[in-house]
């Protein structure tokens, strides 16, 4: 632990607010939640043609990262927007019918060795022998 970590109440309060805004996602997280963030992952370059979300859902290389979420080894955390009135994302949960907006997502899926090897030796799309 950092010696000065608890010396400043404002800093402790700020850290507490951040902790309430970054929370793990459960195994029951719907696949659709990943799509806006998967879109960002696949379409980060301005120099390449855009891949539409409808196509991403159908592509094996994209589906590998999110389809059937909740398998053994799937881990995800979401960053929630803070409530402008309270500054705390957790407060939004108490409002009936209101869920805080997810503004960031980090996830990983542990892959089986065979699946990775099959993917690495497969011919690229459009490649003809």
PDB file of C-alpha atoms in Angstrom:
ATOM      1  CA  UNK A   1       0.000   0.000   0.000  1.00  0.00           C
ATOM      2  CA  UNK A   2       1.201   3.482  -0.815  1.00  0.00           C
ATOM      3  CA  UNK A   3       2.090   5.411   2.366  1.00  0.00           C
ATOM      4  CA  UNK A   4       0.244   8.537   1.278  1.00  0.00           C
ATOM      5  CA  UNK A   5      -2.770   6.679  -0.050  1.00  0.00           C
ATOM      6  CA  UNK A   6      -5.088   7.468   2.860  1.00  0.00           C
ATOM      7  CA  UNK A   7      -3.671  10.867   3.838  1.00  0.00           C
ATOM      8  CA  UNK A   8      -5.923  12.904   1.577  1.00  0.00           C
ATOM      9  CA  UNK A   9      -9.697  12.489   1.992  1.00  0.00           C
ATOM     10  CA  UNK A  10     -10.421  13.985  -1.436  1.00  0.00           C
ATOM     11  CA  UNK A  11      -8.155  11.422  -3.098  1.00  0.00           C
ATOM     12  CA  UNK A  12      -9.757   8.574  -1.143  1.00  0.00           C
ATOM     13  CA  UNK A  13     -13.204   9.796  -2.193  1.00  0.00           C
ATOM     14  CA  UNK A  14     -12.129  10.038  -5.841  1.00  0.00           C
ATOM     15  CA  UNK A  15     -10.757   6.485  -5.778  1.00  0.00           C
ATOM     16  CA  UNK A  16     -13.922   5.204  -4.150  1.00  0.00           C
ATOM     17  CA  UNK A  17     -16.050   6.846  -6.851  1.00  0.00           C
ATOM     18  CA  UNK A  18     -13.923   5.252  -9.574  1.00  0.00           C
ATOM     19  CA  UNK A  19     -14.189   1.822  -7.965  1.00  0.00           C
ATOM     20  CA  UNK A  20     -17.976   2.073  -8.038  1.00  0.00           C
ATOM     21  CA  UNK A  21     -17.873   2.908 -11.752  1.00  0.00           C
ATOM     22  CA  UNK A  22     -15.717  -0.038 -12.843  1.00  0.00           C
ATOM     23  CA  UNK A  23     -17.444  -3.330 -12.208  1.00  0.00           C
ATOM     24  CA  UNK A  24     -17.135  -6.904 -13.461  1.00  0.00           C
ATOM     25  CA  UNK A  25     -19.656  -8.294 -15.922  1.00  0.00           C
ATOM     26  CA  UNK A  26     -21.323 -11.595 -15.196  1.00  0.00           C
ATOM     27  CA  UNK A  27     -21.497 -14.752 -17.261  1.00  0.00           C
ATOM     28  CA  UNK A  28     -25.073 -13.841 -18.217  1.00  0.00           C
ATOM     29  CA  UNK A  29     -23.959 -10.711 -20.103  1.00  0.00           C
ATOM     30  CA  UNK A  30     -25.734 -10.640 -23.495  1.00  0.00           C
ATOM     31  CA  UNK A  31     -23.560 -10.813 -26.605  1.00  0.00           C
ATOM     32  CA  UNK A  32     -25.096  -7.556 -27.880  1.00  0.00           C
ATOM     33  CA  UNK A  33     -23.405  -5.581 -25.112  1.00  0.00           C
ATOM     34  CA  UNK A  34     -20.015  -6.215 -26.726  1.00  0.00           C
ATOM     35  CA  UNK A  35     -20.951  -5.026 -30.225  1.00  0.00           C
ATOM     36  CA  UNK A  36     -20.301  -1.255 -29.929  1.00  0.00           C
ATOM     37  CA  UNK A  37     -16.881  -1.963 -28.430  1.00  0.00           C
ATOM     38  CA  UNK A  38     -16.083  -4.737 -30.913  1.00  0.00           C
ATOM     39  CA  UNK A  39     -16.960  -2.220 -33.626  1.00  0.00           C
ATOM     40  CA  UNK A  40     -14.274   0.097 -32.229  1.00  0.00           C
ATOM     41  CA  UNK A  41     -11.742  -2.747 -32.150  1.00  0.00           C
ATOM     42  CA  UNK A  42     -12.297  -3.712 -35.778  1.00  0.00           C
ATOM     43  CA  UNK A  43     -12.727  -0.189 -37.172  1.00  0.00           C
ATOM     44  CA  UNK A  44      -9.931   1.740 -35.489  1.00  0.00           C
ATOM     45  CA  UNK A  45      -8.119   2.542 -38.749  1.00  0.00           C
ATOM     46  CA  UNK A  46      -9.300   5.378 -40.964  1.00  0.00           C
ATOM     47  CA  UNK A  47      -7.263   3.890 -43.832  1.00  0.00           C
ATOM     48  CA  UNK A  48      -9.193   0.628 -44.112  1.00  0.00           C
ATOM     49  CA  UNK A  49     -12.752  -0.028 -45.227  1.00  0.00           C
ATOM     50  CA  UNK A  50     -15.281  -0.021 -42.417  1.00  0.00           C
ATOM     51  CA  UNK A  51     -16.699  -3.357 -41.268  1.00  0.00           C
ATOM     52  CA  UNK A  52     -20.348  -2.919 -40.331  1.00  0.00           C
ATOM     53  CA  UNK A  53     -21.632  -4.396 -37.067  1.00  0.00           C
ATOM     54  CA  UNK A  54     -24.045  -6.676 -38.961  1.00  0.00           C
ATOM     55  CA  UNK A  55     -21.057  -8.215 -40.722  1.00  0.00           C
ATOM     56  CA  UNK A  56     -19.026  -8.475 -37.502  1.00  0.00           C
ATOM     57  CA  UNK A  57     -21.765 -10.575 -35.919  1.00  0.00           C
ATOM     58  CA  UNK A  58     -21.442 -13.081 -38.770  1.00  0.00           C
ATOM     59  CA  UNK A  59     -17.646 -13.162 -39.018  1.00  0.00           C
ATOM     60  CA  UNK A  60     -15.881 -16.014 -37.228  1.00  0.00           C
ATOM     61  CA  UNK A  61     -12.831 -13.871 -36.450  1.00  0.00           C
ATOM     62  CA  UNK A  62     -15.022 -11.356 -34.600  1.00  0.00           C
ATOM     63  CA  UNK A  63     -17.452 -13.827 -33.050  1.00  0.00           C
ATOM     64  CA  UNK A  64     -14.511 -15.644 -31.484  1.00  0.00           C
ATOM     65  CA  UNK A  65     -14.163 -12.753 -29.006  1.00  0.00           C
ATOM     66  CA  UNK A  66     -17.734 -12.441 -27.737  1.00  0.00           C
ATOM     67  CA  UNK A  67     -20.209 -15.128 -28.900  1.00  0.00           C
ATOM     68  CA  UNK A  68     -21.727 -17.233 -26.128  1.00  0.00           C
ATOM     69  CA  UNK A  69     -20.188 -15.068 -23.430  1.00  0.00           C
ATOM     70  CA  UNK A  70     -19.819 -16.699 -20.043  1.00  0.00           C
ATOM     71  CA  UNK A  71     -17.608 -19.644 -20.897  1.00  0.00           C
ATOM     72  CA  UNK A  72     -14.928 -20.776 -18.481  1.00  0.00           C
ATOM     73  CA  UNK A  73     -12.101 -18.226 -18.735  1.00  0.00           C
ATOM     74  CA  UNK A  74     -14.239 -15.287 -19.926  1.00  0.00           C
ATOM     75  CA  UNK A  75     -13.468 -12.138 -17.925  1.00  0.00           C
ATOM     76  CA  UNK A  76     -14.876  -8.636 -18.461  1.00  0.00           C
ATOM     77  CA  UNK A  77     -15.161  -5.317 -16.662  1.00  0.00           C
ATOM     78  CA  UNK A  78     -17.313  -2.373 -17.653  1.00  0.00           C
ATOM     79  CA  UNK A  79     -16.770   1.308 -16.964  1.00  0.00           C
ATOM     80  CA  UNK A  80     -20.033   3.080 -16.239  1.00  0.00           C
ATOM     81  CA  UNK A  81     -20.761   6.764 -16.777  1.00  0.00           C
ATOM     82  CA  UNK A  82     -21.148   8.710 -13.583  1.00  0.00           C
ATOM     83  CA  UNK A  83     -24.484  10.191 -12.643  1.00  0.00           C
ATOM     84  CA  UNK A  84     -24.136  13.938 -13.314  1.00  0.00           C
ATOM     85  CA  UNK A  85     -26.158  14.651 -10.164  1.00  0.00           C
ATOM     86  CA  UNK A  86     -24.169  12.460  -7.786  1.00  0.00           C
ATOM     87  CA  UNK A  87     -20.942  11.645  -9.621  1.00  0.00           C
ATOM     88  CA  UNK A  88     -21.490   7.990  -8.777  1.00  0.00           C
ATOM     89  CA  UNK A  89     -22.540   5.304 -11.242  1.00  0.00           C
ATOM     90  CA  UNK A  90     -23.945   3.139  -8.477  1.00  0.00           C
ATOM     91  CA  UNK A  91     -26.620   5.737  -7.741  1.00  0.00           C
ATOM     92  CA  UNK A  92     -28.140   5.183 -11.196  1.00  0.00           C
ATOM     93  CA  UNK A  93     -28.903   1.582 -10.298  1.00  0.00           C
ATOM     94  CA  UNK A  94     -31.432   2.677  -7.711  1.00  0.00           C
ATOM     95  CA  UNK A  95     -33.528   4.673 -10.189  1.00  0.00           C
ATOM     96  CA  UNK A  96     -36.374   2.494 -11.453  1.00  0.00           C
ATOM     97  CA  UNK A  97     -35.899   1.506 -15.084  1.00  0.00           C
ATOM     98  CA  UNK A  98     -32.580   3.305 -15.351  1.00  0.00           C
ATOM     99  CA  UNK A  99     -29.245   1.632 -15.838  1.00  0.00           C
ATOM    100  CA  UNK A 100     -25.982   3.542 -16.022  1.00  0.00           C
ATOM    101  CA  UNK A 101     -24.492   3.869 -19.476  1.00  0.00           C
ATOM    102  CA  UNK A 102     -21.469   1.692 -20.193  1.00  0.00           C
ATOM    103  CA  UNK A 103     -18.764   3.953 -21.592  1.00  0.00           C
ATOM    104  CA  UNK A 104     -15.905   1.461 -21.697  1.00  0.00           C
ATOM    105  CA  UNK A 105     -15.394  -2.269 -21.765  1.00  0.00           C
ATOM    106  CA  UNK A 106     -12.369  -4.491 -21.324  1.00  0.00           C
ATOM    107  CA  UNK A 107     -12.643  -8.209 -21.825  1.00  0.00           C
ATOM    108  CA  UNK A 108     -10.621 -11.293 -22.503  1.00  0.00           C
ATOM    109  CA  UNK A 109     -11.406 -14.823 -23.462  1.00  0.00           C
ATOM    110  CA  UNK A 110      -8.994 -17.607 -22.730  1.00  0.00           C
ATOM    111  CA  UNK A 111      -8.804 -19.693 -25.868  1.00  0.00           C
ATOM    112  CA  UNK A 112      -8.172 -23.375 -26.150  1.00  0.00           C
ATOM    113  CA  UNK A 113      -4.813 -24.137 -27.732  1.00  0.00           C
ATOM    114  CA  UNK A 114      -6.362 -26.057 -30.646  1.00  0.00           C
ATOM    115  CA  UNK A 115      -8.674 -23.158 -31.501  1.00  0.00           C
ATOM    116  CA  UNK A 116      -5.746 -20.734 -31.649  1.00  0.00           C
ATOM    117  CA  UNK A 117      -3.658 -23.088 -33.777  1.00  0.00           C
ATOM    118  CA  UNK A 118      -6.537 -23.701 -36.194  1.00  0.00           C
ATOM    119  CA  UNK A 119      -6.989 -19.947 -36.546  1.00  0.00           C
ATOM    120  CA  UNK A 120      -3.294 -19.258 -37.068  1.00  0.00           C
ATOM    121  CA  UNK A 121      -2.921 -21.831 -39.849  1.00  0.00           C
ATOM    122  CA  UNK A 122      -6.139 -20.963 -41.699  1.00  0.00           C
ATOM    123  CA  UNK A 123      -5.833 -19.163 -45.026  1.00  0.00           C
ATOM    124  CA  UNK A 124      -6.753 -15.463 -44.882  1.00  0.00           C
ATOM    125  CA  UNK A 125     -10.089 -14.368 -46.349  1.00  0.00           C
ATOM    126  CA  UNK A 126      -9.964 -14.087 -50.088  1.00  0.00           C
ATOM    127  CA  UNK A 127      -6.732 -16.102 -50.286  1.00  0.00           C
ATOM    128  CA  UNK A 128      -6.659 -18.657 -53.077  1.00  0.00           C
ATOM    129  CA  UNK A 129      -4.155 -21.412 -53.485  1.00  0.00           C
TER     130      UNK A 129
END
